[in-house]
Coordinates of C-alpha atoms in Angstrom, one line a residue:
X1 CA 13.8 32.0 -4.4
X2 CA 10.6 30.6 -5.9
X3 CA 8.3 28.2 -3.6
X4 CA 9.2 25.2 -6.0
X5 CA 12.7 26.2 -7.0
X6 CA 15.6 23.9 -5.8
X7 CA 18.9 26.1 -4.8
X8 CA 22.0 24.4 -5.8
X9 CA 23.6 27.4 -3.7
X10 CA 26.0 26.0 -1.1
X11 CA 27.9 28.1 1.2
X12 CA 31.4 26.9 3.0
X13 CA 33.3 28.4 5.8
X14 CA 37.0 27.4 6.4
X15 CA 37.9 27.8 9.8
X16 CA 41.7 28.1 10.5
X17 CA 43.6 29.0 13.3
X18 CA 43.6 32.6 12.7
X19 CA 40.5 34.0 10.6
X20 CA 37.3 32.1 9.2
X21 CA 36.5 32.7 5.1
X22 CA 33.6 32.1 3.7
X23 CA 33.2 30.7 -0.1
X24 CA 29.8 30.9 -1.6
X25 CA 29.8 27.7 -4.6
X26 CA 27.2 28.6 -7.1
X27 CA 27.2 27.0 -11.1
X28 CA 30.4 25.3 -10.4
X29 CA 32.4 28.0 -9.2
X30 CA 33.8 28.9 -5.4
X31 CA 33.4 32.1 -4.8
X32 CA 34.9 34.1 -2.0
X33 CA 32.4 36.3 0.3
X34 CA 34.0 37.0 2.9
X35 CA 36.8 37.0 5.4
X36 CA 35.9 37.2 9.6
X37 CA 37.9 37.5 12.9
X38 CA 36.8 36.4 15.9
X39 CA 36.4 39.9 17.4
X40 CA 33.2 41.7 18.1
X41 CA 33.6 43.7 14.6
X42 CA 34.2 39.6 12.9
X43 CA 31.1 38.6 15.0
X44 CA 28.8 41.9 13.5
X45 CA 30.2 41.6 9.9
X46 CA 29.6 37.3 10.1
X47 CA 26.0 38.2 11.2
X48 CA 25.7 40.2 8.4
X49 CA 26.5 37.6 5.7
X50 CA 24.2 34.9 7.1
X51 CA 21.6 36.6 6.7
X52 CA 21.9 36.7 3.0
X53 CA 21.1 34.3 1.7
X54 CA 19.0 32.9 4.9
X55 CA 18.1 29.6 3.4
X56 CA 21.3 28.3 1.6
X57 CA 22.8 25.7 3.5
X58 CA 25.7 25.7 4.8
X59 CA 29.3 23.5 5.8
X60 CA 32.1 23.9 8.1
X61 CA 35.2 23.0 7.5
X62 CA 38.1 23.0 9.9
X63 CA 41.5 23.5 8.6
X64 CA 43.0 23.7 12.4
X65 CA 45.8 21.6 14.2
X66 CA 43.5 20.9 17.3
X67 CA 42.5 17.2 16.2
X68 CA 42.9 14.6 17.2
X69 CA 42.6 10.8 16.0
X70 CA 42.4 7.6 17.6
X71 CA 42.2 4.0 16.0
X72 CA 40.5 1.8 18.4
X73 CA 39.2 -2.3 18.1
X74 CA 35.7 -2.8 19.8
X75 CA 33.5 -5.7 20.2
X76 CA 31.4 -6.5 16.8
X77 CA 27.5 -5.2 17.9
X78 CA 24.7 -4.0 16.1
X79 CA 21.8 -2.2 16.4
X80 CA 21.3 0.9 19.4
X81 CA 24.1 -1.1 21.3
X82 CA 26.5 -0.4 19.0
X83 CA 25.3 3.3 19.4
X84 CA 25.5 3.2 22.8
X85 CA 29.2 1.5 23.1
X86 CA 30.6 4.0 20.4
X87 CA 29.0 6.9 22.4
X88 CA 30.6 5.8 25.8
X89 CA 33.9 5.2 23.8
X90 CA 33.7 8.8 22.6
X91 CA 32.9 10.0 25.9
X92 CA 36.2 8.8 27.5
X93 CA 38.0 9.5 24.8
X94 CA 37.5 13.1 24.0
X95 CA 35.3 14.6 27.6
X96 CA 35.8 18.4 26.9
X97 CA 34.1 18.5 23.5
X98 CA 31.2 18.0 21.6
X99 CA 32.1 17.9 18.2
X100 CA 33.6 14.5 17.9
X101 CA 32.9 11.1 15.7
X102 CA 33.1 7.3 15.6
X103 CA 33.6 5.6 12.4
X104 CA 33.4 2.0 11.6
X105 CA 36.3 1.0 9.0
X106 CA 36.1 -3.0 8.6
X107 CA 36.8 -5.7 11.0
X108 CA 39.6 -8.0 11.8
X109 CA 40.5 -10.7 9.8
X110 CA 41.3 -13.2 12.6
X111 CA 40.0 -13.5 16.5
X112 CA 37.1 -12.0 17.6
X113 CA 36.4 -10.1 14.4
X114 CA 35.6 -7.1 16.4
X115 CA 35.0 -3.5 14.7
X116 CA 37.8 -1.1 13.8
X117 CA 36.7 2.2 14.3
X118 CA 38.1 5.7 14.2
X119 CA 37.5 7.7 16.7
X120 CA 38.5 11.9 16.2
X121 CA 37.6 15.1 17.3
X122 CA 37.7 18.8 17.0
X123 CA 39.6 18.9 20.5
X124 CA 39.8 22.9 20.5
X125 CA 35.9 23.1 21.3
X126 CA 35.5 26.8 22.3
X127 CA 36.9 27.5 19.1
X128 CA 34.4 25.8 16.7
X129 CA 31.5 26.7 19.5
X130 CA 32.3 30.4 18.9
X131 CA 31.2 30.8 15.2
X132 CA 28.5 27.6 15.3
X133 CA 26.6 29.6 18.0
X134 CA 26.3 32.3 15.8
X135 CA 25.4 30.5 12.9
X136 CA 22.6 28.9 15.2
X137 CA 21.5 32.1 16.5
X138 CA 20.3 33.1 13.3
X139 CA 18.7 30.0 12.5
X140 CA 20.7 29.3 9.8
X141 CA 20.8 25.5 8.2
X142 CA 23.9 24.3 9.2
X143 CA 24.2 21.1 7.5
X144 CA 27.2 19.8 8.6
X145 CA 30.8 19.9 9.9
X146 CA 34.1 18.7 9.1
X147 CA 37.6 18.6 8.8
X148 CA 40.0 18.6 5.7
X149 CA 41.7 15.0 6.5
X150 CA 38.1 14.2 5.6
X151 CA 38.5 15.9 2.2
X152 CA 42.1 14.3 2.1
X153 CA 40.6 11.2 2.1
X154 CA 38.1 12.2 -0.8
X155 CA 40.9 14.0 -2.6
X156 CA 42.7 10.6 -2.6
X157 CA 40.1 8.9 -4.4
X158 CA 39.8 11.8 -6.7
X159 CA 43.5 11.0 -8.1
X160 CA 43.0 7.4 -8.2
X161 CA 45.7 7.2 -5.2
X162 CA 43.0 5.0 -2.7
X163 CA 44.8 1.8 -3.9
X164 CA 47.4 2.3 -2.4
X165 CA 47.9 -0.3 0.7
X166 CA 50.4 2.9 2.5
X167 CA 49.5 6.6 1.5
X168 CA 50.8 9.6 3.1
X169 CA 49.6 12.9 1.5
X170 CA 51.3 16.0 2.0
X171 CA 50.4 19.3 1.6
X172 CA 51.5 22.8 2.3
X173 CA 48.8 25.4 2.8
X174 CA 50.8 29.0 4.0
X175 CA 48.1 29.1 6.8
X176 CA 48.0 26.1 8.3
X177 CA 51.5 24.5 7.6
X178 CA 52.7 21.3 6.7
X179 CA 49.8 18.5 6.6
X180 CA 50.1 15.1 7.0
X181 CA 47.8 12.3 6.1
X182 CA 47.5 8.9 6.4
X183 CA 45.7 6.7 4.2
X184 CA 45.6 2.6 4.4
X185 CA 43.7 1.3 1.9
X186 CA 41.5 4.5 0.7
X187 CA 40.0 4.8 4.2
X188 CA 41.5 7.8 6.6
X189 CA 43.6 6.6 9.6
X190 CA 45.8 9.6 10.7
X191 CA 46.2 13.0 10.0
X192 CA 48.5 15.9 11.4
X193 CA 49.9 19.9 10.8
X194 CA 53.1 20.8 11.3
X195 CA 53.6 24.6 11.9
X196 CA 56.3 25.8 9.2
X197 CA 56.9 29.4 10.6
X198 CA 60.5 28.8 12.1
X199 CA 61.3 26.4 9.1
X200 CA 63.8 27.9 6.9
X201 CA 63.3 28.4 3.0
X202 CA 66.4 26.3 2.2
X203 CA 65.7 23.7 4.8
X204 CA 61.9 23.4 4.1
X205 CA 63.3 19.8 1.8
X206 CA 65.0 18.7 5.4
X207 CA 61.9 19.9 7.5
X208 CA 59.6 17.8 5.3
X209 CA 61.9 14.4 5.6
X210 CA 62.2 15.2 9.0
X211 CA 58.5 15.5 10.0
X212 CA 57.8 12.1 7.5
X213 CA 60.0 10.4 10.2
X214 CA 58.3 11.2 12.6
X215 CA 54.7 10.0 11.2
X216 CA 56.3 6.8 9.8
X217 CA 58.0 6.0 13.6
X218 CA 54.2 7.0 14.9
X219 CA 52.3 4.4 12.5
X220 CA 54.9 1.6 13.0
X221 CA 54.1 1.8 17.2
X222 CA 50.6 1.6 16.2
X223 CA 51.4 -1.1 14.2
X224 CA 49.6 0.7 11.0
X225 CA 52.8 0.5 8.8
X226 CA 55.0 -2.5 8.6
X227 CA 59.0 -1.6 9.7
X228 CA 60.1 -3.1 6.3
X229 CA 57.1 -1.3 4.0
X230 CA 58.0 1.5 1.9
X231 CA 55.7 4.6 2.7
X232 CA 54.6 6.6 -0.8
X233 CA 54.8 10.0 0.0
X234 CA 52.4 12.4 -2.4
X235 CA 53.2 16.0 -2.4
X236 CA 50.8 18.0 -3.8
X237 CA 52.4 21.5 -4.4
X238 CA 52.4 24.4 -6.8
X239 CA 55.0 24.1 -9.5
X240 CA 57.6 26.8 -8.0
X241 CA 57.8 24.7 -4.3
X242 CA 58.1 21.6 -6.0
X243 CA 61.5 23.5 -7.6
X244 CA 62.5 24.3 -4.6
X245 CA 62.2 20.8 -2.8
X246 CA 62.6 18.7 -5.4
X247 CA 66.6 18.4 -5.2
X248 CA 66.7 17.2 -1.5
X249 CA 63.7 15.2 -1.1
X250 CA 65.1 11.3 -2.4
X251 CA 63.5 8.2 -2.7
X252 CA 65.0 5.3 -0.1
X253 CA 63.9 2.2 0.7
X254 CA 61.6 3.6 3.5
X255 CA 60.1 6.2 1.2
X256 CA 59.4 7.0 -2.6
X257 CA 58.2 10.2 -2.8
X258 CA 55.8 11.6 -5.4
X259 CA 54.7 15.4 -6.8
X260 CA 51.9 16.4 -8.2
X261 CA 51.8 20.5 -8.7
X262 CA 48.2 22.0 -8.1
X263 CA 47.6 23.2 -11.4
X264 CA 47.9 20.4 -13.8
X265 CA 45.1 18.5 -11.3
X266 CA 42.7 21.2 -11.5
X267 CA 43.1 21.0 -14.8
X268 CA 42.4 17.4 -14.5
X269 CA 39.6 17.5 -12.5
X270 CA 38.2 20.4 -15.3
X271 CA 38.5 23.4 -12.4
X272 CA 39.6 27.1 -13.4
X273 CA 43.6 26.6 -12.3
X274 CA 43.7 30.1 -11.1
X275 CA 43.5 29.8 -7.7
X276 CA 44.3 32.4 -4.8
X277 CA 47.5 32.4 -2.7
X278 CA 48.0 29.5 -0.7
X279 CA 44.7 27.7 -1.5
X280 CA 46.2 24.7 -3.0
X281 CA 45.0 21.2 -2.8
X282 CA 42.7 21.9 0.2
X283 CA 40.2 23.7 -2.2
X284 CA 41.2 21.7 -4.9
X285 CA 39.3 18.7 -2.9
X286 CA 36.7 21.0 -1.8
X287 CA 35.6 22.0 -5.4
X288 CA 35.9 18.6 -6.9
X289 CA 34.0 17.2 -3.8
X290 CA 31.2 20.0 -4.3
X291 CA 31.2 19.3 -8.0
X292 CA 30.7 15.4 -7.5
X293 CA 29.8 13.8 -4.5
X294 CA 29.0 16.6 -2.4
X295 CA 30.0 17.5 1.2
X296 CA 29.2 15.3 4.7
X297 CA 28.9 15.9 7.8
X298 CA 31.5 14.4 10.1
X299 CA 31.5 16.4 13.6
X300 CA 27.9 18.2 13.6
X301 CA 25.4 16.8 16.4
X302 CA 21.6 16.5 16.1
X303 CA 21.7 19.4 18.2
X304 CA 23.8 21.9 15.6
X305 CA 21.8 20.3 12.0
X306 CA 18.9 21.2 13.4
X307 CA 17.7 23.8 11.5
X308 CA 19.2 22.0 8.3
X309 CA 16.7 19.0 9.4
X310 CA 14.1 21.3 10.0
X311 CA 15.0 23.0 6.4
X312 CA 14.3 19.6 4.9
X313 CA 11.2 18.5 6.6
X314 CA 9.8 22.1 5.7
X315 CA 11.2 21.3 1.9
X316 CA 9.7 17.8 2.4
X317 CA 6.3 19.1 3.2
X318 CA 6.1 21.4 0.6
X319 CA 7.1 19.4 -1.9
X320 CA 4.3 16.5 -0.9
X321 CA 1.8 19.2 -0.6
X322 CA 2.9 20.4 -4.0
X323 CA 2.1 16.4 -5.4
X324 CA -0.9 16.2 -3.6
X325 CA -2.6 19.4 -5.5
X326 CA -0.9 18.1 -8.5
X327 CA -2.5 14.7 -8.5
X328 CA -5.4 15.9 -6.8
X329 CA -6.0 18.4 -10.2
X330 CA -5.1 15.4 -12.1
X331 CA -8.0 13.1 -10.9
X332 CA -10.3 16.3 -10.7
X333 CA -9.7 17.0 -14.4
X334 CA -10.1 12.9 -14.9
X335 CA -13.4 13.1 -13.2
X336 CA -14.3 16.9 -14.6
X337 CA -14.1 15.1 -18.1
X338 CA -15.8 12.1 -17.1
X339 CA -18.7 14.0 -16.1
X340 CA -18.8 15.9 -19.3
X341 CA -18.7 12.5 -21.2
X342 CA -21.2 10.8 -19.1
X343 CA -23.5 14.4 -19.2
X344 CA -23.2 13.9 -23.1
X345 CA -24.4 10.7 -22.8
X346 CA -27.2 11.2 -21.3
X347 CA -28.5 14.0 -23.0
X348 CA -27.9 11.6 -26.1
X349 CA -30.0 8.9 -24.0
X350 CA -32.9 11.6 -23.5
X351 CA -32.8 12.8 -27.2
X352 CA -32.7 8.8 -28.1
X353 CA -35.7 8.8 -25.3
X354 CA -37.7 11.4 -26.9
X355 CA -37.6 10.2 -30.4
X356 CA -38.7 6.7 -29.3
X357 CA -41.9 8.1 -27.6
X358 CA -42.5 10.5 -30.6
X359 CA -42.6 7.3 -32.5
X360 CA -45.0 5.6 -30.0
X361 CA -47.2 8.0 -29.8
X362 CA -47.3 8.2 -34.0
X363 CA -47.8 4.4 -34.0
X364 CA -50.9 4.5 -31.5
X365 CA -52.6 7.4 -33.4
X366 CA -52.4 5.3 -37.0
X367 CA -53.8 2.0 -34.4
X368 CA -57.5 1.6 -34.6
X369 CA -59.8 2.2 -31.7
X370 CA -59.3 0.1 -28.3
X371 CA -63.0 -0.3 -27.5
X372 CA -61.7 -1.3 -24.0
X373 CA -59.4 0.6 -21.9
X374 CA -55.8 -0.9 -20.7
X375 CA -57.1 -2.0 -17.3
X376 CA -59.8 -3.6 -18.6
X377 CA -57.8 -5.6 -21.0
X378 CA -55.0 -6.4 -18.1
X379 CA -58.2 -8.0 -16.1
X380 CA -59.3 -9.7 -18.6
X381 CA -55.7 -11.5 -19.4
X382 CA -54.9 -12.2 -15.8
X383 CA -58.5 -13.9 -15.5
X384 CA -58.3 -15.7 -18.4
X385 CA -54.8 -17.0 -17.5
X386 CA -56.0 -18.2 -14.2
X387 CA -58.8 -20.2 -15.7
X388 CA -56.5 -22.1 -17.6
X389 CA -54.4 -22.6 -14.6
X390 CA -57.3 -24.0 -12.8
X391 CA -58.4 -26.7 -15.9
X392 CA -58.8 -30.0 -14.4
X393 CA -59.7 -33.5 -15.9
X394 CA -60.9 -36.8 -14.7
X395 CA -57.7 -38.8 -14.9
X396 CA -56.4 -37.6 -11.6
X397 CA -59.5 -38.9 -9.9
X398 CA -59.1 -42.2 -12.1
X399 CA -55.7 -42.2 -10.9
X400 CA -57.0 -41.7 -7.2
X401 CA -59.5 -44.3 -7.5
X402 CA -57.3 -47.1 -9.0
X403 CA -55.1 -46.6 -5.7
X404 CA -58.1 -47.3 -3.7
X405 CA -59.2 -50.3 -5.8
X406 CA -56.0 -52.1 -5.8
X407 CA -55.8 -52.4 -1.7
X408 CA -60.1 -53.6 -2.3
X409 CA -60.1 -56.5 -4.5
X410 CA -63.8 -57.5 -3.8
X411 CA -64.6 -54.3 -5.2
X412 CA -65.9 -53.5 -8.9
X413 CA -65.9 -50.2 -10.7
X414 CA -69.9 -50.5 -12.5
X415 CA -70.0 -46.4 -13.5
X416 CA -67.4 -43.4 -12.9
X417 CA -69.7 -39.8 -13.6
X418 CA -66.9 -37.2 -13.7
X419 CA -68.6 -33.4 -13.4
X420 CA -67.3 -29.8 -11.3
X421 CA -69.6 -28.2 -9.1
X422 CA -69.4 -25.0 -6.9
X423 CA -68.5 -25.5 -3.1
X424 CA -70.6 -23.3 -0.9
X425 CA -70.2 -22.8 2.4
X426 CA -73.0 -24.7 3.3
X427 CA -72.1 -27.6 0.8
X428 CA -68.6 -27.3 2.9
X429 CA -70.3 -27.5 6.5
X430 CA -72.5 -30.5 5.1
X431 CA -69.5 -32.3 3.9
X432 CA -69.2 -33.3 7.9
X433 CA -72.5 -33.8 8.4
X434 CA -75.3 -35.6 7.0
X435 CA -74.6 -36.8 3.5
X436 CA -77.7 -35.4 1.7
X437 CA -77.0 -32.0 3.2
X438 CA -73.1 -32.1 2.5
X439 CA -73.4 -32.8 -1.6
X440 CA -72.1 -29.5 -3.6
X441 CA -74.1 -28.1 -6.3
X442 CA -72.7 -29.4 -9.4
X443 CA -72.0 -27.3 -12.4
X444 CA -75.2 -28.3 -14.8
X445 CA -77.1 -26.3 -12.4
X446 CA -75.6 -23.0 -12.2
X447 CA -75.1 -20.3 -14.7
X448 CA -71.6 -20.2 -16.4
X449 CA -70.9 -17.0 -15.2
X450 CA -71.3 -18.0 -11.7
X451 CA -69.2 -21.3 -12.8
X452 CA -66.5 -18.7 -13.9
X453 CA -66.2 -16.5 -10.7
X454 CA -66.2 -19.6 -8.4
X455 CA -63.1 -21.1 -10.7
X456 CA -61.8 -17.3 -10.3
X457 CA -62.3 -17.6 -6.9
X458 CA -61.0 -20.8 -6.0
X459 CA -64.4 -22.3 -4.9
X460 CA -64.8 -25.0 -7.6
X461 CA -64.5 -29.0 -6.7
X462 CA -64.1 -32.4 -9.1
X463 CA -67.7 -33.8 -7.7
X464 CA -67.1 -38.0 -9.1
X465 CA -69.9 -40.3 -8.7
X466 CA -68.7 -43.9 -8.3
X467 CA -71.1 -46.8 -8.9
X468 CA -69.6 -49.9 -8.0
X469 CA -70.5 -53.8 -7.2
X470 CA -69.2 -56.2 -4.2
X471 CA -68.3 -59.3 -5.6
X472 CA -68.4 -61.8 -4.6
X473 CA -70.7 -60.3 -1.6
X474 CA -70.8 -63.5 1.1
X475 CA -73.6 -61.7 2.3
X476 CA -74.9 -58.3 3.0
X477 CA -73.0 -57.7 6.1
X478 CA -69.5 -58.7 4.8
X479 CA -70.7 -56.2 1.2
X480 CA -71.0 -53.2 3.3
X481 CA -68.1 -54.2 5.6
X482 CA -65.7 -54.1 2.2
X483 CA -67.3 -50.9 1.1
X484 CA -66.8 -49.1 4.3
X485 CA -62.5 -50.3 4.3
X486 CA -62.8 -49.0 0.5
X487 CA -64.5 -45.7 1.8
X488 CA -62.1 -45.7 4.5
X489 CA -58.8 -46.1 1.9
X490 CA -60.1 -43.5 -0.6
X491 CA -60.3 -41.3 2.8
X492 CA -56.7 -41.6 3.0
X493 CA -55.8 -40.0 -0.1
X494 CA -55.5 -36.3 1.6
X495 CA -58.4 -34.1 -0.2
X496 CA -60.5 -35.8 -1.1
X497 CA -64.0 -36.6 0.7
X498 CA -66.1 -39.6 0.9
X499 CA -70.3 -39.3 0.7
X500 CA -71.9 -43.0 0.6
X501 CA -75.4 -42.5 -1.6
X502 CA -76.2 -46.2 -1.7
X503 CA -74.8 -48.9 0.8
X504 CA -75.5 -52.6 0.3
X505 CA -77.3 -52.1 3.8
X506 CA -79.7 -49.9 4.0
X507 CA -79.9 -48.9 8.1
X508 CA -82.7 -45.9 6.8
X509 CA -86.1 -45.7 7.8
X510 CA -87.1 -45.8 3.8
X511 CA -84.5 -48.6 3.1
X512 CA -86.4 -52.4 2.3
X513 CA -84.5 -55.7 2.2
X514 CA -83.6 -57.9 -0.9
X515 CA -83.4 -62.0 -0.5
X516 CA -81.7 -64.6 -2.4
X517 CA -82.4 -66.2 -5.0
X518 CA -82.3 -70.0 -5.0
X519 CA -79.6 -69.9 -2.1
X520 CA -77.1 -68.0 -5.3
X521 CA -75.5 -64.6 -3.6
X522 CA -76.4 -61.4 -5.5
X523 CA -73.9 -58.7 -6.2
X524 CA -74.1 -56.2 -3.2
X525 CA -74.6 -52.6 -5.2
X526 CA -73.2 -49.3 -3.6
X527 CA -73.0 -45.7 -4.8
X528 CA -70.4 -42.7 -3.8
X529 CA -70.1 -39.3 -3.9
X530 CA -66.1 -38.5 -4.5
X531 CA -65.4 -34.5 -3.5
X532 CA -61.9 -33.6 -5.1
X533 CA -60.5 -30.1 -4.9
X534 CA -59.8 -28.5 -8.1
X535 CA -55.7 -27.1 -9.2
X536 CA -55.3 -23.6 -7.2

């Protein structure tokens, strides 16, 4: 079997009471492969076949009388307690084997609502245990067990018969005997054999009504069947029993009895009609389950699947492994191509690249000269650009002074001489000291290159001289009090620096005193030096 192949190989055992066969089902069609006693040769020649094929799986079906049924109402839970209840049910119910089952069928209608379940079991336990050790022994998948009231019940739905509110089906398998099975409402309630070996052929009609009598007495103490309900009775039998039984087998008002011979439903449910000996409607359910909905597991622990589970997990694992390489070469050949793409493009960027800079370098050669190198051209740009920056003009230090006048009244502007000097650290130091030693030197007297590097360098200053009057003065003393609050106000304009030249009071050694004239006050004159950084 290939790793990725999916086998639609199933294999079946039949148990019955004397001998198990095994049935191979491959493209539709049971095959027989085998027959095994349980003897030491049954047990050599039954190892034998499981090994080939070792990894089919396989189902046991029990065709014995040992089972038993029991139709029990428990209270309605959910979950692991429901587990747990059914479990302990189980437990008292069938002790002395392991291959048992609890199955929920509905709920009641009135009361409590609790569950109906169906409880059953396999009661003949060494029986089954004998060939399921085996099968475990060799690791085979076993994937589950189960009985043929089971495939009764699927049988009836395969006829259409699960409407019915009372079904009994009867069949007669040569091996088994006479089964009996009881279906309410297309769900599996009862089910029973009847050994036929001291049943006469010309009282197997009699046999048959007698043994209905008993089932339908049995359901109405269970209170399954009502007393007054007629029970429909479908035979399913090959054509020559139903000759044979048809005469003395009558409809009454406690039953109505119904045939259906083997043959024409295989040929209804499309399977080859020739059948062996004594197959009958057992393997007509088995095929038609196998062809449609497939086998279950009714009886078969955790414990016996196993190695079906383990099977599956192993099938599981190769199969996601399998997707994982597949999707993994899917986005490797995504991203393979991708990379070819994107390596395209950029070899198509470079040869774009190269032609671009082929161009440039046939566009510099036809350019003229550059008597100055790049760098030199950059500096002179940049130093250029930063002059600009640095322009200045005299209507900011209008604008200054017009603050100051406006809080000094008394004081009048007489001459404004706008010019930029150079600040040097020693103009800087004399700023705060003495006011002939703190004037800069102004712009007319140094050379415009040196003008240019100090405006490059961030040392130049908007050097004002301001020429103004007191008026009217009341005096000397009250002139040079008003020019030192206007000093004092321009000083608060942050910046800018204050030298008085010329006070209306001299307090100098060289200063000289001025008089009235005729008792008339003269205009107090004053001169200042205004130091105004220039834009960075």
């Amino acid at each position: 079997m290939g790793l990725f192949q999916i086998s639609t190989t199933v294999r079946v055992l039949l148990l019955t009471s004397q001998e198990l066969r095994a049935f191979t089902w491959q493209d539709s069609v049971l095959i027989p492969t085998g027959k095994f006693a349980a003897d030491e040769q049954g047990q050599d020649d039954f190892k034998r076949y499981l090994s080939s094929p070792p990894d089919s799986p396989l189902y046991l079906v029990a065709d014995v009388i040992e089972e038993d049924f029991r139709l029990e109402n428990v209270a309605h839970v959910l979950g692991k307690d429901r587990s747990a209840l059914l479990e302990r049910k189980l437990a008292q119910f069938f002790r002395t084997t392991e291959y048992r089952s609890a199955r929920v069928q509905g709920r009641e209608e009135s009361g409590r609502r609790d569950d109906q379940v169906l409880f059953s079991a396999l009661t003949n336990n060494e029986q089954i245990a004998f060939w399921v050790k085996l099968i475990l022994a060799q690791k085979v998948p076993l994937q589950g067990i189960l009985s043929v009231p089971w495939l009764m019940e699927l049988f009836a739905g395969f006829q259409h018969l699960d409407q019915i509110p009372h079904l009994l089906l009867l069949n007669l398998e040569l091996q088994s005997g006479l089964r009996q099975t009881y279906i309410q409402d297309g769900r599996l309630k009862f089910s029973r054999v009847t050994s036929l070996v001291t049943a006469r052929a010309g009282s197997l009609a009699e046999t048959i009504v007698s043994e209905c009598s008993h089932t339908r007495q049995y359901l109405e103490r269970l209170k399954l069947l009502p007393r007054d309900q007629p029970l429909d009775i479908h035979i399913s039998v090959q054509g020559e029993i139903e000759e044979e039984i048809g005469e003395g087998l009558e409809n009454s008002a406690l039953f109505r009895f119904h045939f259906h011979e083997t043959e024409i439903v295989a040929a209804e449910f499309g399977i080859d009609p020739v059948l062996e000996n004594g197959q009958g409607v057992v393997f007509l359910a088995l095929m038609q389950a196998l062809r449609t909905k497939g086998l279950f597991n009714i009886y078969g622990s955790g414990s016996v699947t196993r190695y079906y589970r383990l099977r599956q997990i192993r099938r599981g694992l190769i199969v996601g492994t399998s997707l994982f390489f597949a999707v993994a070469l899917v986005i490797g050949f995504s991203l393979l191509a991708d990379g070819f793409k994107q390596r395209g493009e950029q070899k198509r960027l470079e040869q774009e690249a190269k032609q671009l800079e082929q161009q440039y370098h046939a566009l510099q050669q036809n350019l003229p000269e550059n008597p100055l190198p790049a760098k030199a051209m950059q500096n002179v740009v940049e130093s250029v650009e930063k002059i600009q920056r640095q322009a200045v003009s005299p209507m900011e230090m209008m604008g200054l002074v017009s603050r100051a006048l406006a809080v000094c009244p008394d004081i009048r502007l007489q001459k404004l001489d706008w010019k930029l000097a150079v600040v040097t650290s020693g103009s800087e130091a004399g700023a705060e000291g003495t006011a002939g030693a703190g004037q800069p030197v102004v712009s007319e007297e140094v050379a415009v290159p040196a003008l240019l590097l100090a405006m490059l360098g961030g040392k130049t200053r908007v050097v004002t001289t301001f020429d103004g009057i007191v008026y009217p003065g009341g005096g000397y003393l009250n002139a040079h009090q008003s020019v030192i609050r206007f000093i004092t106000a321009l000083e608060q304009i942050p910046g800018l620096k204050v030298t008085p030249l010329v006070m209306p009071t001299e307090t100098s050694p060289g200063s000289s005193m001025k008089a009235t004239l005729d008792g008339a006050a003269i205009p107090a004159g004053f001169t200042l030096l205004l130091a105004y950084p220039g834009k960075p």
